[in-house]
mmCIF file of C-alpha atoms in Angstrom:
data_model
loop_
_atom_site.group_PDB
_atom_site.id
_atom_site.type_symbol
_atom_site.label_atom_id
_atom_site.label_comp_id
_atom_site.label_asym_id
_atom_site.label_seq_id
_atom_site.Cartn_x
_atom_site.Cartn_y
_atom_site.Cartn_z
ATOM 1 C CA MET F 1 -1.444 23.117 -11.669
ATOM 2 C CA SER F 2 -2.105 19.399 -11.773
ATOM 3 C CA SER F 3 0.249 18.511 -8.918
ATOM 4 C CA PRO F 4 -1.405 17.171 -5.745
ATOM 5 C CA GLY F 5 -3.282 20.044 -4.166
ATOM 6 C CA PRO F 6 -6.075 20.002 -1.646
ATOM 7 C CA SER F 7 -6.367 16.908 0.463
ATOM 8 C CA SER F 8 -9.599 15.076 -0.166
ATOM 9 C CA GLY F 9 -12.152 14.990 2.601
ATOM 10 C CA ARG F 10 -15.489 13.295 2.866
ATOM 11 C CA PRO F 11 -17.928 13.952 0.002
ATOM 12 C CA ALA F 12 -20.219 16.834 0.877
ATOM 13 C CA ASP F 13 -23.069 14.798 -0.616
ATOM 14 C CA PRO F 14 -23.337 11.057 -1.262
ATOM 15 C CA PRO F 15 -21.145 10.152 -4.257
ATOM 16 C CA GLY F 16 -22.702 11.344 -7.481
ATOM 17 C CA SER F 17 -25.535 13.186 -5.802
ATOM 18 C CA PRO F 18 -26.304 16.744 -6.909
ATOM 19 C CA SER F 19 -25.637 19.799 -4.812
ATOM 20 C CA ASP F 20 -28.049 22.710 -4.565
ATOM 21 C CA ALA F 21 -26.420 24.078 -7.721
ATOM 22 C CA GLY F 22 -27.221 20.834 -9.581
ATOM 23 C CA THR F 23 -23.654 19.527 -9.598
ATOM 24 C CA ALA F 24 -21.983 16.851 -7.479
ATOM 25 C CA VAL F 25 -19.488 18.392 -5.087
ATOM 26 C CA THR F 26 -16.694 17.263 -2.814
ATOM 27 C CA GLU F 27 -15.545 18.817 0.429
ATOM 28 C CA ASP F 28 -11.776 19.238 0.467
ATOM 29 C CA ARG F 29 -9.173 20.836 2.739
ATOM 30 C CA LEU F 30 -6.458 23.408 2.102
ATOM 31 C CA LEU F 31 -3.672 24.740 4.334
ATOM 32 C CA GLY F 32 -3.394 21.542 6.321
ATOM 33 C CA GLY F 33 -7.104 21.526 7.117
ATOM 34 C CA ARG F 34 -7.528 25.179 8.054
ATOM 35 C CA VAL F 35 -9.662 25.882 4.961
ATOM 36 C CA CYS F 36 -12.711 23.832 4.030
ATOM 37 C CA LEU F 37 -13.552 23.966 0.328
ATOM 38 C CA ARG F 38 -16.670 22.711 -1.416
ATOM 39 C CA GLN F 39 -16.034 22.411 -5.157
ATOM 40 C CA PRO F 40 -17.389 20.539 -8.187
ATOM 41 C CA ALA F 41 -16.463 16.863 -8.224
ATOM 42 C CA GLU F 42 -15.722 17.166 -11.932
ATOM 43 C CA GLY F 43 -14.453 19.997 -14.123
ATOM 44 C CA ALA F 44 -12.710 23.067 -12.733
ATOM 45 C CA ARG F 45 -11.148 22.143 -9.386
ATOM 46 C CA ALA F 46 -8.743 24.147 -7.265
ATOM 47 C CA ALA F 47 -5.280 22.665 -6.858
ATOM 48 C CA ILE F 48 -2.185 24.537 -5.651
ATOM 49 C CA ASP F 49 -2.270 27.608 -7.896
ATOM 50 C CA PRO F 50 -4.761 29.613 -5.787
ATOM 51 C CA VAL F 51 -2.829 28.741 -2.628
ATOM 52 C CA PHE F 52 0.375 30.193 -4.072
ATOM 53 C CA LEU F 53 -1.520 33.189 -5.481
ATOM 54 C CA ALA F 54 -2.825 34.026 -1.998
ATOM 55 C CA ALA F 55 0.644 33.528 -0.493
ATOM 56 C CA ALA F 56 2.141 35.979 -3.003
ATOM 57 C CA THR F 57 -0.350 38.771 -2.279
ATOM 58 C CA PRO F 58 1.267 41.160 0.257
ATOM 59 C CA VAL F 59 -1.683 41.913 2.516
ATOM 60 C CA ALA F 60 -1.667 43.794 5.806
ATOM 61 C CA PRO F 61 -4.497 43.715 8.379
ATOM 62 C CA HIS F 62 -7.635 45.728 7.524
ATOM 63 C CA GLN F 63 -6.716 46.094 3.833
ATOM 64 C CA GLN F 64 -9.220 45.526 1.020
ATOM 65 C CA ILE F 65 -8.535 42.866 -1.608
ATOM 66 C CA LEU F 66 -10.310 41.912 -4.838
ATOM 67 C CA ASP F 67 -10.119 38.322 -6.103
ATOM 68 C CA ALA F 68 -10.955 38.597 -9.811
ATOM 69 C CA GLY F 69 -12.365 35.333 -11.151
ATOM 70 C CA CYS F 70 -12.532 33.830 -7.664
ATOM 71 C CA GLY F 71 -14.105 30.500 -8.629
ATOM 72 C CA VAL F 72 -15.250 28.717 -5.473
ATOM 73 C CA GLY F 73 -13.171 31.058 -3.299
ATOM 74 C CA ALA F 74 -9.988 29.030 -2.725
ATOM 75 C CA ALA F 75 -7.513 31.932 -2.975
ATOM 76 C CA MET F 76 -9.593 34.384 -0.957
ATOM 77 C CA LEU F 77 -10.125 31.851 1.829
ATOM 78 C CA CYS F 78 -6.407 31.027 1.978
ATOM 79 C CA LEU F 79 -5.606 34.722 2.136
ATOM 80 C CA ALA F 80 -8.153 35.322 4.873
ATOM 81 C CA ALA F 81 -6.762 32.409 6.878
ATOM 82 C CA ARG F 82 -3.306 34.025 6.829
ATOM 83 C CA VAL F 83 -4.502 37.608 7.490
ATOM 84 C CA PRO F 84 -7.702 37.284 9.531
ATOM 85 C CA GLN F 85 -8.365 41.039 9.704
ATOM 86 C CA CYS F 86 -8.342 41.678 5.930
ATOM 87 C CA ARG F 87 -11.495 42.081 3.841
ATOM 88 C CA VAL F 88 -11.804 40.244 0.505
ATOM 89 C CA VAL F 89 -14.348 40.615 -2.299
ATOM 90 C CA GLY F 90 -14.604 37.945 -4.980
ATOM 91 C CA ILE F 91 -16.093 38.355 -8.443
ATOM 92 C CA GLU F 92 -16.934 35.354 -10.612
ATOM 93 C CA LEU F 93 -18.802 34.955 -13.910
ATOM 94 C CA GLN F 94 -20.127 31.412 -13.343
ATOM 95 C CA ARG F 95 -23.169 31.472 -11.090
ATOM 96 C CA ASP F 96 -22.805 27.877 -9.892
ATOM 97 C CA LEU F 97 -19.304 28.652 -8.649
ATOM 98 C CA VAL F 98 -20.540 31.797 -6.907
ATOM 99 C CA ARG F 99 -23.110 29.719 -5.028
ATOM 100 C CA LEU F 100 -20.401 27.290 -3.912
ATOM 101 C CA ALA F 101 -18.128 30.190 -2.971
ATOM 102 C CA GLY F 102 -20.908 31.596 -0.806
ATOM 103 C CA ASP F 103 -21.239 28.204 0.907
ATOM 104 C CA ASN F 104 -17.477 28.169 1.477
ATOM 105 C CA LEU F 105 -17.483 31.602 3.106
ATOM 106 C CA LEU F 106 -20.091 30.372 5.576
ATOM 107 C CA LEU F 107 -18.317 27.041 6.172
ATOM 108 C CA ASN F 108 -15.142 28.902 7.082
ATOM 109 C CA GLY F 109 -16.784 31.549 9.234
ATOM 110 C CA GLY F 110 -15.775 34.393 6.933
ATOM 111 C CA ALA F 111 -19.111 35.848 5.877
ATOM 112 C CA ASP F 112 -18.554 38.960 8.022
ATOM 113 C CA ARG F 113 -15.475 40.086 6.081
ATOM 114 C CA LEU F 114 -15.567 38.103 2.845
ATOM 115 C CA SER F 115 -18.123 38.461 0.059
ATOM 116 C CA VAL F 116 -18.598 37.106 -3.440
ATOM 117 C CA MET F 117 -20.757 38.298 -6.317
ATOM 118 C CA VAL F 118 -21.625 37.357 -9.877
ATOM 119 C CA GLY F 119 -19.904 39.709 -12.263
ATOM 120 C CA ASP F 120 -18.158 40.111 -15.598
ATOM 121 C CA LEU F 121 -14.748 41.763 -15.460
ATOM 122 C CA LEU F 122 -15.497 43.369 -18.851
ATOM 123 C CA GLN F 123 -18.365 45.193 -17.134
ATOM 124 C CA PRO F 124 -17.709 45.023 -13.376
ATOM 125 C CA PRO F 125 -20.681 45.427 -11.039
ATOM 126 C CA PRO F 126 -21.318 49.033 -9.929
ATOM 127 C CA ARG F 127 -20.564 47.973 -6.367
ATOM 128 C CA LEU F 128 -16.887 47.603 -7.341
ATOM 129 C CA SER F 129 -15.398 51.082 -7.426
ATOM 130 C CA PRO F 130 -12.241 51.564 -9.534
ATOM 131 C CA GLY F 131 -9.191 52.349 -7.454
ATOM 132 C CA SER F 132 -10.728 51.125 -4.200
ATOM 133 C CA PHE F 133 -8.673 47.978 -3.485
ATOM 134 C CA ASP F 134 -5.270 47.806 -1.821
ATOM 135 C CA HIS F 135 -4.521 44.607 -3.706
ATOM 136 C CA VAL F 136 -6.024 42.668 -6.615
ATOM 137 C CA MET F 137 -5.213 39.025 -7.303
ATOM 138 C CA ALA F 138 -6.219 36.870 -10.255
ATOM 139 C CA ASN F 139 -5.773 33.405 -11.716
ATOM 140 C CA PRO F 140 -6.776 34.031 -15.361
ATOM 141 C CA PRO F 141 -7.531 31.200 -17.807
ATOM 142 C CA PHE F 142 -4.184 29.813 -18.974
ATOM 143 C CA ILE F 143 -5.038 28.913 -22.573
ATOM 144 C CA GLU F 144 -5.217 31.656 -25.169
ATOM 145 C CA ARG F 145 -8.499 31.929 -27.038
ATOM 146 C CA GLY F 146 -8.339 29.941 -30.266
ATOM 147 C CA ARG F 147 -5.410 27.799 -29.090
ATOM 148 C CA GLY F 148 -5.792 24.193 -28.019
ATOM 149 C CA SER F 149 -8.975 22.240 -27.517
ATOM 150 C CA ALA F 150 -11.768 23.211 -25.197
ATOM 151 C CA ALA F 151 -12.419 20.853 -22.298
ATOM 152 C CA ALA F 152 -15.478 18.616 -22.558
ATOM 153 C CA ASP F 153 -16.795 20.109 -19.309
ATOM 154 C CA PRO F 154 -18.081 23.663 -19.969
ATOM 155 C CA ALA F 155 -17.130 24.878 -16.486
ATOM 156 C CA LYS F 156 -13.599 23.559 -16.818
ATOM 157 C CA SER F 157 -13.321 25.101 -20.274
ATOM 158 C CA ALA F 158 -14.439 28.484 -18.908
ATOM 159 C CA ALA F 159 -11.791 28.269 -16.188
ATOM 160 C CA THR F 160 -8.922 27.228 -18.455
ATOM 161 C CA VAL F 161 -9.597 28.817 -21.880
ATOM 162 C CA GLU F 162 -10.025 32.563 -22.401
ATOM 163 C CA GLY F 163 -13.565 33.586 -23.252
ATOM 164 C CA GLU F 164 -14.701 37.044 -24.292
ATOM 165 C CA ALA F 165 -12.184 38.492 -21.824
ATOM 166 C CA ASP F 166 -8.616 37.867 -22.938
ATOM 167 C CA LEU F 167 -5.474 38.189 -20.831
ATOM 168 C CA GLY F 168 -5.218 41.909 -21.572
ATOM 169 C CA ASP F 169 -8.729 42.413 -20.203
ATOM 170 C CA TRP F 170 -7.818 40.591 -16.995
ATOM 171 C CA VAL F 171 -4.762 42.769 -16.492
ATOM 172 C CA ARG F 172 -6.652 45.946 -17.336
ATOM 173 C CA CYS F 173 -9.438 45.141 -14.845
ATOM 174 C CA ALA F 174 -6.972 44.303 -12.069
ATOM 175 C CA ILE F 175 -4.986 47.502 -12.506
ATOM 176 C CA THR F 176 -8.136 49.612 -12.788
ATOM 177 C CA MET F 177 -9.520 48.244 -9.540
ATOM 178 C CA ALA F 178 -6.262 48.703 -7.590
ATOM 179 C CA ARG F 179 -5.622 51.959 -5.768
ATOM 180 C CA GLY F 180 -2.569 54.081 -6.529
ATOM 181 C CA LYS F 181 0.583 52.209 -5.411
ATOM 182 C CA GLY F 182 -1.515 49.119 -4.736
ATOM 183 C CA THR F 183 -0.453 45.708 -6.039
ATOM 184 C CA VAL F 184 -1.790 43.354 -8.679
ATOM 185 C CA THR F 185 -0.739 39.707 -8.482
ATOM 186 C CA PHE F 186 -1.238 36.967 -11.077
ATOM 187 C CA VAL F 187 -0.478 33.258 -11.329
ATOM 188 C CA HIS F 188 -0.084 32.118 -14.895
ATOM 189 C CA ARG F 189 1.563 29.617 -17.181
ATOM 190 C CA ALA F 190 5.274 30.249 -17.635
ATOM 191 C CA ASP F 191 5.079 30.015 -21.418
ATOM 192 C CA ARG F 192 2.760 33.048 -21.496
ATOM 193 C CA ILE F 193 4.916 35.307 -19.405
ATOM 194 C CA ASP F 194 5.818 37.476 -22.407
ATOM 195 C CA ALA F 195 2.133 38.244 -23.033
ATOM 196 C CA LEU F 196 1.439 38.914 -19.355
ATOM 197 C CA LEU F 197 4.390 41.278 -18.999
ATOM 198 C CA GLY F 198 3.436 42.993 -22.246
ATOM 199 C CA HIS F 199 -0.015 43.826 -20.900
ATOM 200 C CA ILE F 200 1.432 45.120 -17.617
ATOM 201 C CA ALA F 201 4.057 47.309 -19.320
ATOM 202 C CA GLY F 202 3.182 50.994 -19.146
ATOM 203 C CA ARG F 203 0.368 50.379 -16.663
ATOM 204 C CA ALA F 204 2.291 49.286 -13.570
ATOM 205 C CA GLY F 205 5.883 48.946 -12.428
ATOM 206 C CA GLU F 206 8.112 47.323 -9.825
ATOM 207 C CA VAL F 207 7.301 43.999 -11.492
ATOM 208 C CA VAL F 208 8.486 40.882 -9.677
ATOM 209 C CA ILE F 209 8.593 37.535 -11.509
ATOM 210 C CA PHE F 210 8.611 34.520 -9.186
ATOM 211 C CA PRO F 211 8.980 31.147 -10.968
ATOM 212 C CA LEU F 212 7.519 27.943 -9.550
ATOM 213 C CA TRP F 213 9.917 25.168 -10.544
ATOM 214 C CA PRO F 214 8.376 21.621 -10.620
ATOM 215 C CA GLY F 215 11.753 20.213 -9.555
ATOM 216 C CA ALA F 216 15.406 21.181 -9.366
ATOM 217 C CA GLY F 217 16.794 21.740 -12.856
ATOM 218 C CA LYS F 218 13.368 21.613 -14.519
ATOM 219 C CA PRO F 219 11.794 24.478 -16.494
ATOM 220 C CA ALA F 220 9.220 26.527 -14.620
ATOM 221 C CA SER F 221 5.621 25.588 -15.425
ATOM 222 C CA ARG F 222 3.984 28.434 -13.515
ATOM 223 C CA VAL F 223 5.001 31.963 -12.603
ATOM 224 C CA LEU F 224 3.720 34.412 -10.039
ATOM 225 C CA VAL F 225 3.877 37.994 -11.294
ATOM 226 C CA ARG F 226 3.309 40.981 -9.044
ATOM 227 C CA ALA F 227 3.337 44.687 -9.962
ATOM 228 C CA ARG F 228 2.438 48.013 -8.355
ATOM 229 C CA LYS F 229 0.163 50.604 -9.872
ATOM 230 C CA GLN F 230 1.588 54.081 -10.518
ATOM 231 C CA ILE F 231 5.104 52.974 -9.573
ATOM 232 C CA ALA F 232 8.043 53.338 -11.926
ATOM 233 C CA ALA F 233 10.747 50.881 -10.865
ATOM 234 C CA PRO F 234 12.765 48.178 -12.673
ATOM 235 C CA ALA F 235 11.493 44.633 -13.009
ATOM 236 C CA ARG F 236 13.090 41.930 -10.888
ATOM 237 C CA LEU F 237 13.448 38.178 -11.367
ATOM 238 C CA ALA F 238 13.157 36.393 -8.013
ATOM 239 C CA PRO F 239 14.805 33.042 -7.258
ATOM 240 C CA GLY F 240 11.414 31.381 -7.116
ATOM 241 C CA LEU F 241 10.569 28.148 -5.371
ATOM 242 C CA VAL F 242 11.180 24.463 -6.156
ATOM 243 C CA LEU F 243 7.978 22.509 -5.599
ATOM 244 C CA HIS F 244 9.065 18.865 -5.553
ATOM 245 C CA GLU F 245 11.891 16.710 -4.266
ATOM 246 C CA PRO F 246 13.334 14.055 -6.646
ATOM 247 C CA ASP F 247 10.988 11.450 -5.077
ATOM 248 C CA GLY F 248 7.933 13.595 -5.855
ATOM 249 C CA ARG F 249 7.283 14.865 -2.336
ATOM 250 C CA PHE F 250 6.746 18.574 -1.858
ATOM 251 C CA THR F 251 9.823 20.441 -0.700
ATOM 252 C CA ALA F 252 9.869 21.930 2.779
ATOM 253 C CA ALA F 253 9.500 25.405 1.269
ATOM 254 C CA ALA F 254 6.428 24.331 -0.707
ATOM 255 C CA GLU F 255 4.906 22.599 2.330
ATOM 256 C CA ALA F 256 5.354 25.788 4.359
ATOM 257 C CA VAL F 257 3.022 27.535 1.922
ATOM 258 C CA LEU F 258 0.613 24.719 1.068
ATOM 259 C CA ARG F 259 0.097 23.347 4.576
ATOM 260 C CA GLY F 260 1.584 25.955 6.871
ATOM 261 C CA GLY F 261 -0.126 28.917 5.209
ATOM 262 C CA GLU F 262 3.070 30.982 5.096
ATOM 263 C CA ALA F 263 3.428 34.026 2.846
ATOM 264 C CA LEU F 264 5.877 34.119 -0.062
ATOM 265 C CA ALA F 265 8.570 36.762 0.094
ATOM 266 C CA LEU F 266 8.638 38.168 -3.433
#
């Protein structure tokens, strides 16, 4: 989501200088400064979507979580900041982002219970055992393959436009990795909710749809969707959350998540 997200901090390297991965990076803050995030200065950058994704994942202490397509680790770090005793594994296809995610785990003191690995969700690494995670969360590319124009930056294009793995593959991987009665949680564009729900149908139940409204009276631009594996229960449309006041400031409810690190009650 393009709304103001992480607060900018000092550059991790002098402006324009390359990181170890060969790309200029910035060092930003999430959750009011509780999470330090190194990420590319250009291209795919975390905003508020991963923060809300983490807030919508219903984690208890000592549970195991998979962050599919973790990028530089924004969602998993926000989740770990809220539930310090949980254990999170991230999988990411882009090696440069995995290197930055590894840096971020160390910067935030989470290397003992957080890990990240290079992997393709079409062929997950053998270390990831199907049915072994209490929760799976994912922020899939928003743009359907063949629709729209690819971004000039290859990394940004990979993060925003579906590649070989389409939305159905993302859903299938998430549900496969979740244990019985575990949850899968997605953040996605509101105009693709029909496709997302279609892929979930028959594979998981107790679906909750939680709209994120840009402002009062405005159409939702993002939705959080959560479902439980091997549960047959009706879907539910939650009231959702209004992000912005008329003057553009975040609402108190949005600030509670973005800066206070509070969980969302779906």
